[in-house]
Tab-separated table of C-alpha atoms and ligand atoms in Angstrom:
chain	number	residue	atom	x	y	z
F	1188	MET	CA	0.148	-0.077	0.116
F	1189	SER	CA	1.387	3.408	-0.911
F	1190	ILE	CA	1.902	5.922	1.431
F	1191	PHE	CA	-0.833	8.169	-0.079
F	1192	THR	CA	-3.231	5.315	0.070
F	1193	LYS	CA	-2.273	5.076	3.777
F	1194	ILE	CA	-3.019	8.826	4.170
F	1195	ILE	CA	-6.293	8.587	2.377
F	1196	SER	CA	-7.413	5.258	4.389
F	1197	GLY	CA	-6.548	7.277	7.739
F	1198	GLU	CA	-3.941	4.786	8.457
F	1199	ILE	CA	-1.427	7.483	8.716
F	1200	LYS	CA	-1.394	11.395	9.275
F	1201	GLY	CA	-2.108	13.597	6.544
F	1202	THR	CA	-4.170	16.460	5.588
F	1203	ILE	CA	-6.969	15.907	2.954
F	1204	ILE	CA	-8.492	19.232	1.653
F	1205	HIS	CA	-10.955	17.592	-0.915
F	1206	GLN	CA	-11.912	14.096	-1.819
F	1207	ASP	CA	-14.586	12.482	-4.188
F	1208	ASP	CA	-15.144	9.072	-5.360
F	1209	LEU	CA	-12.173	9.025	-7.506
F	1210	CYS	CA	-9.546	11.117	-5.985
F	1211	ALA	CA	-8.267	12.803	-2.784
F	1212	VAL	CA	-6.132	16.108	-2.650
F	1213	LEU	CA	-3.356	16.126	0.196
F	1214	VAL	CA	-1.286	19.054	1.306
F	1215	ASP	CA	2.430	18.207	0.420
F	1216	ILE	CA	4.541	17.588	3.619
F	1217	GLN	CA	7.264	19.291	1.876
F	1218	PRO	CA	5.773	22.412	0.193
F	1219	GLN	CA	7.814	23.703	-2.595
F	1220	ALA	CA	5.467	26.670	-3.160
F	1221	PRO	CA	2.959	28.642	-0.860
F	1222	LYS	CA	0.240	26.292	-2.301
F	1223	HIS	CA	1.414	22.800	-2.883
F	1224	PHE	CA	-1.108	19.863	-3.173
F	1225	LEU	CA	-1.225	16.544	-4.463
F	1226	VAL	CA	-4.154	15.147	-6.262
F	1227	VAL	CA	-3.959	11.477	-5.953
F	1228	PRO	CA	-6.660	8.833	-7.645
F	1229	LYS	CA	-7.830	6.558	-4.967
F	1230	LYS	CA	-6.917	3.815	-7.414
F	1231	GLU	CA	-3.207	2.842	-6.624
F	1232	ILE	CA	-1.758	3.188	-10.135
F	1233	VAL	CA	2.102	3.509	-9.879
F	1234	SER	CA	2.759	6.029	-12.556
F	1235	VAL	CA	0.976	7.584	-15.744
F	1236	HIS	CA	3.378	4.971	-17.636
F	1237	HIS	CA	1.634	2.440	-15.573
F	1238	ALA	CA	-2.192	3.628	-16.199
F	1239	SER	CA	-3.992	1.527	-18.956
F	1240	GLU	CA	-6.554	2.694	-21.475
F	1241	ALA	CA	-9.318	1.959	-18.802
F	1242	ASP	CA	-7.812	4.890	-16.950
F	1243	LYS	CA	-8.093	7.506	-19.343
F	1244	ASN	CA	-11.176	9.285	-17.770
F	1245	LEU	CA	-9.448	8.832	-14.194
F	1246	LEU	CA	-6.446	10.556	-15.553
F	1247	GLY	CA	-8.618	13.500	-16.955
F	1248	HIS	CA	-10.481	13.916	-13.743
F	1249	LEU	CA	-7.155	14.500	-11.575
F	1250	LEU	CA	-6.621	17.584	-13.923
F	1251	TRP	CA	-10.146	18.695	-13.683
F	1252	ALA	CA	-9.980	18.066	-9.612
F	1253	ALA	CA	-6.828	20.341	-9.481
F	1254	ALA	CA	-8.434	23.233	-11.382
F	1255	GLU	CA	-11.619	22.822	-9.247
F	1256	VAL	CA	-9.180	23.087	-5.988
F	1257	ALA	CA	-7.252	26.154	-7.311
F	1258	ARG	CA	-10.360	27.804	-8.231
F	1259	LYS	CA	-12.038	27.098	-4.654
F	1260	LEU	CA	-8.834	28.294	-2.928
F	1261	GLY	CA	-8.887	31.629	-4.763
F	1262	PHE	CA	-5.606	31.163	-6.685
F	1263	ALA	CA	-6.572	30.157	-10.164
F	1264	GLU	CA	-6.873	33.253	-11.729
F	1265	ASP	CA	-3.210	33.987	-10.802
F	1266	GLY	CA	-1.930	30.742	-12.311
F	1267	TYR	CA	-0.436	27.652	-10.924
F	1268	ARG	CA	1.702	24.896	-12.292
F	1269	LEU	CA	0.497	21.097	-12.577
F	1270	VAL	CA	3.411	18.413	-12.520
F	1271	ILE	CA	3.267	14.755	-12.817
F	1272	ASN	CA	6.710	13.459	-12.338
F	1273	THR	CA	7.016	9.888	-13.836
F	1274	GLY	CA	9.594	7.416	-13.231
F	1275	ARG	CA	13.221	7.709	-12.192
F	1276	ASP	CA	14.280	10.239	-14.481
F	1277	GLY	CA	11.278	12.320	-14.149
F	1278	GLY	CA	12.105	12.698	-10.679
F	1279	GLN	CA	9.097	10.290	-9.151
F	1280	THR	CA	9.752	9.773	-5.486
F	1281	VAL	CA	6.433	7.992	-4.587
F	1282	PRO	CA	5.151	5.121	-6.787
F	1283	HIS	CA	1.554	6.097	-7.187
F	1284	ILE	CA	0.343	8.726	-9.566
F	1285	HIS	CA	-0.145	12.138	-8.330
F	1286	VAL	CA	-0.535	15.767	-9.729
F	1287	HIS	CA	1.502	18.280	-8.062
F	1288	LEU	CA	-0.674	21.620	-7.935
F	1289	MET	CA	1.616	24.426	-6.974
F	1290	GLY	CA	0.857	28.032	-6.757
F	1291	GLY	CA	0.973	31.273	-4.843
F	1292	ARG	CA	4.279	32.360	-6.195
F	1293	PRO	CA	5.615	32.833	-9.942
F	1294	MET	CA	7.137	29.646	-11.461
F	1295	THR	CA	10.422	29.514	-13.426
F	1296	TRP	CA	11.018	27.688	-16.425
F	1297	PRO	CA	12.773	25.223	-17.253
F	1298	PRO	CA	12.544	23.132	-14.054
F	1299	GLY	CA	15.589	21.409	-12.677
T	505	5GP	P1	7.253	12.983	-6.378
T	505	5GP	O1	8.665	13.162	-6.155
T	505	5GP	O2	6.812	11.476	-6.511
T	505	5GP	O3	6.800	13.861	-7.701
T	505	5GP	O4	6.286	13.745	-5.450
T	505	5GP	C1	6.148	13.145	-4.137
T	505	5GP	C2	5.842	14.064	-3.061
T	505	5GP	O5	5.123	13.558	-2.138
T	505	5GP	C3	6.773	15.152	-2.622
T	505	5GP	O6	6.300	16.333	-2.908
T	505	5GP	C4	6.837	14.969	-1.104
T	505	5GP	O7	7.092	16.164	-0.559
T	505	5GP	C5	5.507	14.293	-0.772
T	505	5GP	N1	5.376	13.495	0.222
T	505	5GP	C6	6.251	12.460	0.485
T	505	5GP	N2	5.792	11.807	1.652
T	505	5GP	C7	4.577	12.255	2.172
T	505	5GP	C8	3.678	12.253	3.233
T	505	5GP	O8	4.069	11.276	4.023
T	505	5GP	N3	2.598	12.865	3.313
T	505	5GP	C9	2.337	14.109	2.508
T	505	5GP	N4	1.492	14.514	2.569
T	505	5GP	N5	3.326	14.050	1.204
T	505	5GP	C10	4.434	13.330	1.197
């Protein structure tokens, strides 16, 4: 079971700011921006590389949920960044798909 699944199930502590039937949105434990959340599917899929065709709607739902959270928290108009690190070279450290939702400051490009 992934660390995110354990947070969603209440087995370990974490702050969940939004939930629906398909995903949960957690506060990142090591925020890299004033607003830093993780949109996590309740279905435990290792990465987008591991998602199947049957998961296409779920993947879209994660982006929609991120946009909804940014709107509800009032920083959507200022803009934000969505990041999905994938695999070793992508910098993924937790093997359970998650969309980083980061805002509250201007972002730079390119990322490291
Ligand atoms: P990745 O490197 O896989 O793209 O992102 C993993 C993210 O999960 C990191 O931003 C890291 O701070 C966050 N994270 C790791 N462990 C925990 C935890 O136990 N709780 C929460 N809320 N976030 C975590």
